[in-house]
Amino acid sequence: MGAALPAALLPGTATLGVLGGGQLGRMFVHAAQALGYRCIVLDPDAISPAGAVAEQHIQAGYLDSLGLARLARDCDAITTEFENVPAVALQTLAGMRVVAPAAASVAVCQDRAVEKAHFEAAGVPCAPHAVITSDVELAAVNPALLPGILKTSRMGYDGKGQVRVRTVAELATAWSDLKRVPCVLEQLLPLKAELSVLVARGADGQLVNYPVQQNLHRDGILAVTEVPAPDVPADVAAQAVAAARQVAQALNYVGVLCVEFFWLDDGRLVVNEMAPRPHNSGHWTMNGANVSQFELQVRALAGLPLPMPRQHSASVMLNLLGDLWFPPAGGPTTPAWSQVLALPGTHLHLYGKSEARPGRKMGHLNITAETPEAAHAVALQAAALLGLPGDF
Ligand code: ATP
Ligand code: MG
C-alpha cells in the first residue's frame, strides 16, 4: 500500500502557485481561475505574462528562500511552468506543500543524458547518442554517430546550445566552443516528421492522453502543429501514444507531460525529449478539445478527476513570433489581426508581452474546423495574411 493521497483541493477553496511567469504560467493561471482557484506566481521579473494575471505576484528569484517560503505559506499546491527551475526549489517547496510535477521528475527532464537513460530504462528507443563529459569520452565517440548534433545536456531550449558537426575535428571544436560543459552527441537522423504526445497523470495513477500531434519546426523553434497529424498512419500514432504513456508511468509522473518524437524516413519512431509541463505543441487543445492541457495541469495538481480528452475539432496552431511585428518591408507594425480574425474558426491568443522581439514567442493562433482539410486551408490563408511561410 502506498501513502494515502491528499484530499482534492476543491475549486473555489484553494490557492495554486506557479514557479515562472511566462506564457505557460499565464495560460495555467487563466485555466485555474476559470475553475475558481486563486493563483500566485513567483517570478524574478517585475513584469511577466503570468504575474500580470495572477491574484498575486511574488517578485523573487527561484532560490530566494524567503520568496519560496511565502509561496508555500500562501498556496495549497504548487507547479512549475518551465523545466529549468532549480530542482532544489521544488524540493524545498515539496517539504511544505503538494508539488507537481515532482522535483525528481523535473530533474530527469533537465538533463538530456539522464533523460535518455530514462527513456532507455522505460523501454522506449531514443536517437543513437553518446554522452561527452571528458576528453576520454570525446575520444571514444563512435564515428558512426557523425554527422550529428552536439547538444548541451542542460539548459537547452528552442535549439539553443546545439551545434551540428560532421567530423571528429568539428566535434572537438564544437565541444570546446560550448565551454566543455557536459553534452550529448546525437546522430543526425533523417526525419519524415516530428510528433509529440501530451499525457496527464494524476497522483492516483489515472493516465489520459491527447491524440498525436504533428509539429513543424523552423530554425529549431516550433512553428506549426497539426492535429490530427496529417501524415501519420494509425499504427505509428498508436506507438507514439503508448510510448508517451509508458514514459509517464515509468516516472510515476504527476501533471501534464509532453513527449516529443522523431518519425524517421525508414518508418521507425524514436523519442527526442520530454517537457514536464504543458507544451507549445499542445496549445491547440485550448480550442480544439473539450479540455485544455492547462486545465488538465490544474486538475492534476489539485487532485481532481482527469477525464480522457476528446478532440472535437480538427486543429492547426500557428506560433506567432516577434518577427511578425517587423515585416521585411516598412517599419514595425501590428499584424493584420482583423483580417485574420475574419477567417472562420480562428482563435488568437497573445501573451501580453510588452515588447516584440524577433524569435520571441508573442502568441499563437489556433484554427479549428470540421475537417483537417478545412483547418489546413484556413491556416494557409492566415499564414499568408501574417507573412508566414506556407510550407506546411
Ligand atoms: P525545445 O524548445 O523543443 O526544448 P531543444 O532546444 O530542446 O528544443 P531539440 O528538441 O533537441 O532542441 O532539437 C530542436 C530541433 O532540432 C528538433 O525539433 C529537430 O527539428 C532538430 N533536431 C534535434 N535533434 C535532431 C537529430 N538527432 N536529428 C535530426 N534533427 C534533430
Ligand atoms: Mg525539442
XYZ file of C-alpha atoms and ligand atoms in Angstrom:
424
model
C 0.000 0.000 0.000
C 1.277 3.481 -0.861
C 0.853 6.536 1.350
C -2.686 7.946 1.449
C -3.291 10.601 -1.187
C -4.034 14.131 -0.001
C -7.701 15.150 -0.387
C -8.509 17.023 -3.593
C -8.240 20.802 -3.439
C -11.761 21.706 -4.443
C -12.438 24.556 -6.885
C -13.208 27.813 -5.152
C -11.426 26.825 -1.954
C -7.731 26.840 -2.695
C -4.770 28.802 -3.999
C -2.402 27.385 -6.602
C 1.176 28.555 -7.044
C 3.283 28.670 -10.189
C 7.046 28.950 -10.450
C 7.691 31.059 -13.525
C 5.833 33.955 -15.048
C 5.943 33.217 -18.773
C 3.150 32.425 -21.198
C 2.721 28.855 -19.996
C 2.231 30.141 -16.467
C -0.222 32.725 -17.748
C -2.382 30.159 -19.537
C -2.226 27.891 -16.474
C -3.436 30.799 -14.329
C -6.283 31.524 -16.733
C -7.403 27.886 -16.566
C -7.074 27.772 -12.765
C -9.018 30.988 -12.314
C -11.795 29.718 -14.584
C -12.202 26.863 -12.116
C -12.309 29.281 -9.192
C -8.791 28.904 -7.825
C -6.702 31.830 -6.714
C -3.188 31.941 -8.147
C 0.180 33.194 -7.025
C 3.093 33.429 -9.437
C 6.708 33.571 -8.349
C 8.980 35.177 -10.923
C 12.046 37.405 -10.543
C 10.876 39.903 -13.191
C 8.706 42.813 -12.086
C 6.591 42.428 -15.219
C 5.660 38.997 -16.519
C 2.823 37.494 -18.596
C 1.639 35.272 -15.729
C 2.367 37.736 -12.938
C 0.087 40.235 -14.690
C -2.957 37.943 -14.464
C -2.417 36.128 -11.153
C -4.043 37.408 -7.963
C -0.568 37.869 -6.582
C 2.957 38.058 -7.945
C 5.865 37.324 -5.646
C 8.846 39.010 -7.220
C 11.710 36.812 -6.100
C 14.383 34.544 -7.515
C 13.826 30.788 -7.712
C 16.401 30.218 -4.975
C 15.219 33.042 -2.733
C 14.268 31.195 0.440
C 12.008 33.990 1.706
C 10.134 34.102 -1.588
C 9.734 30.324 -1.653
C 8.563 30.357 1.957
C 5.914 32.962 1.136
C 4.763 30.933 -1.841
C 4.488 27.806 0.317
C 2.706 29.686 3.086
C 0.052 31.167 0.815
C -0.515 28.306 -1.656
C -2.091 24.888 -1.192
C -0.265 23.309 -4.132
C 2.500 24.443 -6.451
C 3.595 23.694 -10.012
C 6.243 24.947 -12.395
C 5.876 26.320 -15.896
C 9.428 25.578 -17.039
C 11.824 22.708 -16.558
C 14.914 24.722 -15.811
C 13.618 25.876 -12.443
C 16.261 24.741 -9.931
C 15.222 21.268 -8.758
C 16.201 22.318 -5.242
C 13.449 24.978 -5.307
C 10.872 22.260 -5.971
C 12.419 20.066 -3.275
C 12.229 22.887 -0.746
C 8.573 23.519 -1.589
C 7.755 19.799 -1.550
C 8.714 19.718 2.116
C 5.846 22.108 2.795
C 3.173 21.666 0.130
C 1.830 19.451 -2.647
C 4.179 19.936 -5.595
C 3.561 18.531 -9.069
C 5.419 17.535 -11.121
C 7.836 16.229 -8.501
C 11.347 17.623 -8.265
C 12.732 14.210 -9.240
C 10.698 14.146 -12.493
C 11.744 17.678 -13.387
C 15.375 16.798 -12.644
C 15.231 13.977 -15.214
C 13.950 16.407 -17.857
C 16.640 18.967 -17.028
C 19.470 16.786 -18.197
C 19.472 15.226 -21.675
C 21.823 12.429 -20.621
C 19.652 11.462 -17.637
C 16.526 11.857 -19.753
C 17.844 9.499 -22.433
C 18.790 6.965 -19.773
C 15.208 7.177 -18.511
C 13.812 6.546 -21.997
C 16.022 3.506 -22.397
C 15.087 2.195 -18.954
C 11.413 2.652 -19.861
C 11.983 0.571 -22.998
C 11.347 3.473 -25.372
C 14.011 3.892 -28.097
C 15.744 7.273 -28.494
C 18.277 8.606 -31.014
C 21.687 6.887 -31.015
C 23.920 9.093 -28.887
C 26.999 9.405 -26.698
C 27.469 11.381 -23.509
C 30.525 13.659 -23.542
C 31.828 14.990 -20.252
C 35.591 14.383 -20.627
C 38.380 14.151 -23.202
C 38.308 10.394 -22.773
C 34.616 10.244 -23.697
C 35.228 12.664 -26.567
C 37.984 10.446 -27.964
C 35.827 7.337 -27.539
C 32.911 8.661 -29.622
C 31.814 6.182 -32.253
C 32.270 7.937 -35.652
C 29.039 6.242 -36.771
C 27.256 8.985 -34.748
C 28.506 11.544 -37.295
C 27.158 13.665 -38.795
C 25.483 14.550 -35.547
C 24.195 17.315 -33.304
C 26.122 18.202 -30.186
C 23.676 19.383 -27.528
C 24.438 20.739 -24.074
C 22.993 18.341 -21.513
C 21.389 21.140 -19.561
C 19.555 24.424 -20.191
C 18.849 23.970 -23.916
C 15.590 25.159 -25.471
C 14.371 26.233 -28.902
C 17.516 24.795 -30.477
C 19.839 26.851 -28.263
C 23.033 25.145 -27.094
C 23.185 22.930 -30.195
C 25.842 22.613 -32.865
C 25.746 20.428 -35.968
C 29.013 18.582 -36.512
C 30.155 16.473 -39.471
C 33.614 15.274 -38.461
C 35.569 14.298 -35.369
C 37.532 17.551 -35.711
C 34.344 19.640 -35.856
C 33.052 17.763 -32.839
C 36.154 18.637 -30.809
C 35.917 22.308 -31.827
C 32.192 22.431 -31.075
C 32.682 20.941 -27.621
C 35.349 23.475 -26.783
C 33.109 26.274 -28.160
C 30.424 25.032 -25.766
C 32.961 25.544 -22.960
C 33.321 21.775 -22.471
C 30.116 21.591 -20.439
C 28.531 18.107 -20.297
C 26.996 17.369 -23.691
C 25.208 14.684 -25.630
C 26.190 13.940 -29.215
C 23.179 12.690 -31.147
C 23.270 11.119 -34.562
C 21.628 13.403 -37.122
C 18.564 11.437 -38.148
C 16.603 11.684 -41.407
C 13.210 12.945 -40.192
C 9.984 12.252 -42.016
C 8.167 14.314 -39.417
C 8.240 15.420 -35.799
C 5.459 14.325 -33.484
C 4.511 14.846 -29.871
C 2.057 13.354 -27.428
C 0.691 15.040 -24.334
C -0.341 12.939 -21.392
C -1.708 13.900 -17.998
C -1.321 11.697 -14.962
C -2.816 12.062 -11.508
C -1.281 11.201 -8.150
C -3.721 8.273 -8.062
C -2.292 6.894 -11.310
C -5.106 7.984 -13.661
C -3.469 8.483 -17.033
C -5.027 10.219 -20.030
C -3.683 11.457 -23.357
C -4.421 13.638 -26.338
C -4.045 12.347 -29.897
C -0.630 12.516 -31.548
C 0.389 15.978 -32.778
C 2.484 16.703 -35.872
C 4.959 19.535 -35.445
C 6.885 21.627 -37.928
C 9.947 23.448 -36.586
C 11.688 26.371 -38.242
C 15.186 27.241 -37.012
C 14.773 24.898 -34.039
C 11.570 26.642 -32.881
C 8.108 25.120 -33.131
C 6.206 26.860 -35.931
C 3.101 24.765 -36.724
C 1.213 21.953 -35.000
C -1.498 19.959 -36.759
C -3.932 17.553 -35.122
C -4.904 15.045 -36.407
C -1.335 14.527 -37.595
C -1.794 14.682 -41.383
C 0.931 12.237 -42.394
C 0.858 9.704 -39.591
C -0.683 6.247 -40.050
C -2.693 4.750 -37.205
C -0.036 2.218 -36.159
C 2.636 4.911 -35.756
C 0.196 7.115 -33.837
C -0.659 4.230 -31.521
C 3.027 3.516 -30.982
C 3.692 7.164 -30.040
C 0.781 7.281 -27.617
C 1.838 4.012 -25.975
C 5.436 5.219 -25.639
C 4.406 8.553 -24.086
C 2.152 6.810 -21.589
C 4.940 4.376 -20.746
C 7.410 7.247 -20.150
C 4.976 8.968 -17.756
C 4.164 5.760 -15.944
C 7.823 4.838 -15.502
C 8.475 8.263 -13.925
C 5.473 7.928 -11.617
C 4.763 11.336 -13.071
C 2.075 13.726 -11.805
C 0.882 16.527 -14.089
C 0.950 17.201 -17.826
C 3.932 15.756 -19.694
C 4.836 16.262 -23.341
C 6.912 13.617 -25.105
C 8.465 14.634 -28.433
C 9.292 12.106 -31.145
C 11.194 11.866 -34.387
C 9.455 9.803 -37.044
C 12.233 8.610 -39.305
C 12.385 8.106 -43.052
C 12.651 4.344 -42.518
C 9.382 4.394 -40.539
C 10.904 3.989 -37.070
C 9.764 6.141 -34.204
C 12.311 7.387 -31.663
C 11.743 9.671 -28.724
C 13.573 13.010 -28.805
C 12.920 14.643 -25.457
C 10.189 15.453 -22.983
C 8.905 18.527 -21.185
C 7.490 18.247 -17.649
C 4.665 20.727 -18.265
C 2.096 21.846 -20.807
C 3.834 22.323 -24.145
C 3.694 24.681 -27.091
C 2.598 21.774 -29.314
C -0.478 21.348 -27.077
C -1.813 24.890 -27.394
C -4.413 23.695 -29.937
C -6.210 21.976 -27.031
C -7.428 25.384 -25.848
C -9.878 25.450 -28.748
C -9.866 22.027 -30.382
C -10.535 19.734 -27.433
C -13.132 19.514 -24.685
C -10.475 20.112 -22.027
C -7.263 22.100 -22.478
C -3.800 20.957 -21.454
C -3.766 23.801 -18.926
C -6.993 22.662 -17.287
C -5.575 19.143 -17.083
C -2.482 20.548 -15.366
C -4.730 22.348 -12.873
C -6.777 19.194 -12.293
C -3.697 17.006 -11.817
C -2.219 19.495 -9.353
C -5.463 19.851 -7.411
C -6.141 16.104 -7.340
C -9.339 16.419 -9.392
C -10.534 13.770 -11.875
C -8.769 13.586 -15.242
C -11.264 12.746 -17.956
C -9.907 11.395 -21.227
C -9.742 14.465 -23.504
C -11.818 14.411 -26.666
C -10.741 16.338 -29.737
C -13.879 17.941 -31.137
C -12.343 19.930 -33.986
C -9.564 19.439 -36.453
C -6.900 21.921 -35.368
C -3.885 23.807 -36.614
C -1.759 26.001 -34.361
C 0.489 28.701 -35.767
C 3.131 30.073 -33.443
C 3.381 33.852 -33.545
C 6.945 35.037 -33.038
C 8.024 38.634 -32.590
C 9.269 38.686 -36.183
C 5.662 39.297 -37.272
C 5.868 42.778 -35.792
C 8.893 43.551 -38.015
C 7.958 42.828 -41.644
C 10.830 42.854 -44.160
C 9.459 45.999 -45.825
C 8.397 49.063 -43.840
C 8.693 49.798 -40.152
C 7.411 47.936 -37.089
C 3.719 47.123 -37.386
C 0.793 45.403 -35.718
C -0.039 42.166 -37.539
C -3.257 42.073 -39.575
C -5.417 40.703 -36.752
C -8.716 41.988 -38.141
C -8.278 40.141 -41.420
C -7.025 37.016 -39.643
C -9.929 37.009 -37.212
C -12.370 37.373 -40.101
C -11.403 33.839 -41.171
C -13.682 31.107 -39.799
C -12.508 29.216 -36.725
C -9.570 31.451 -35.806
C -8.714 31.893 -32.124
C -5.996 34.394 -31.241
C -4.001 34.049 -28.029
C -1.499 36.813 -27.233
C 0.652 36.543 -24.142
C 0.669 40.186 -23.083
C 4.401 40.671 -23.607
C 5.315 44.315 -23.514
C 7.726 44.242 -26.414
C 8.003 42.182 -29.601
C 11.450 40.876 -30.455
C 12.479 38.590 -33.311
C 12.306 34.954 -32.169
C 10.270 35.812 -29.058
C 7.075 33.811 -28.578
C 4.361 36.500 -28.567
C 1.288 34.338 -29.010
C -0.324 31.659 -31.113
C -3.246 31.355 -33.475
C -5.454 28.292 -33.257
C -7.554 27.345 -36.243
C -10.405 24.902 -35.739
C -12.655 23.355 -38.365
C -14.858 20.370 -39.023
C -12.273 18.637 -41.208
C -8.454 18.639 -41.267
C -8.564 19.864 -44.874
C -10.670 22.893 -43.926
C -8.459 23.730 -40.919
C -5.374 23.428 -43.078
C -6.832 25.680 -45.804
C -7.755 28.415 -43.306
C -4.343 28.101 -41.627
C -2.674 28.713 -45.003
C -4.837 31.809 -45.538
C -3.957 33.092 -42.066
C -0.267 32.419 -42.647
C -0.394 34.369 -45.921
C -2.060 37.331 -44.212
C 0.595 37.275 -41.495
C 3.536 36.876 -43.879
C 4.350 33.413 -42.522
C 5.653 30.650 -44.801
C 3.047 28.360 -46.350
C 5.364 25.349 -46.089
C 3.019 23.085 -44.160
P 12.821 22.560 -27.314
O 12.479 24.003 -27.451
O 11.862 21.654 -28.028
O 13.121 22.133 -25.935
P 15.554 21.952 -27.804
O 16.452 23.113 -27.831
O 15.495 21.122 -26.596
O 14.143 22.414 -28.189
P 15.681 19.658 -29.575
O 14.238 19.310 -29.457
O 16.664 18.697 -29.071
O 16.008 21.096 -29.008
O 16.026 19.981 -31.097
C 15.396 21.056 -31.782
C 15.072 20.619 -33.200
O 16.279 20.282 -33.916
C 14.239 19.361 -33.252
O 12.868 19.648 -33.079
C 14.600 18.860 -34.661
O 13.929 19.605 -35.645
C 16.074 19.158 -34.759
N 16.868 18.002 -34.260
C 17.291 17.820 -32.995
N 17.943 16.653 -32.848
C 17.955 16.063 -34.060
C 18.506 14.828 -34.571
N 19.163 13.979 -33.772
N 18.315 14.551 -35.875
C 17.650 15.416 -36.678
N 17.118 16.590 -36.266
C 17.250 16.923 -34.972
Mg 12.553 19.997 -28.657
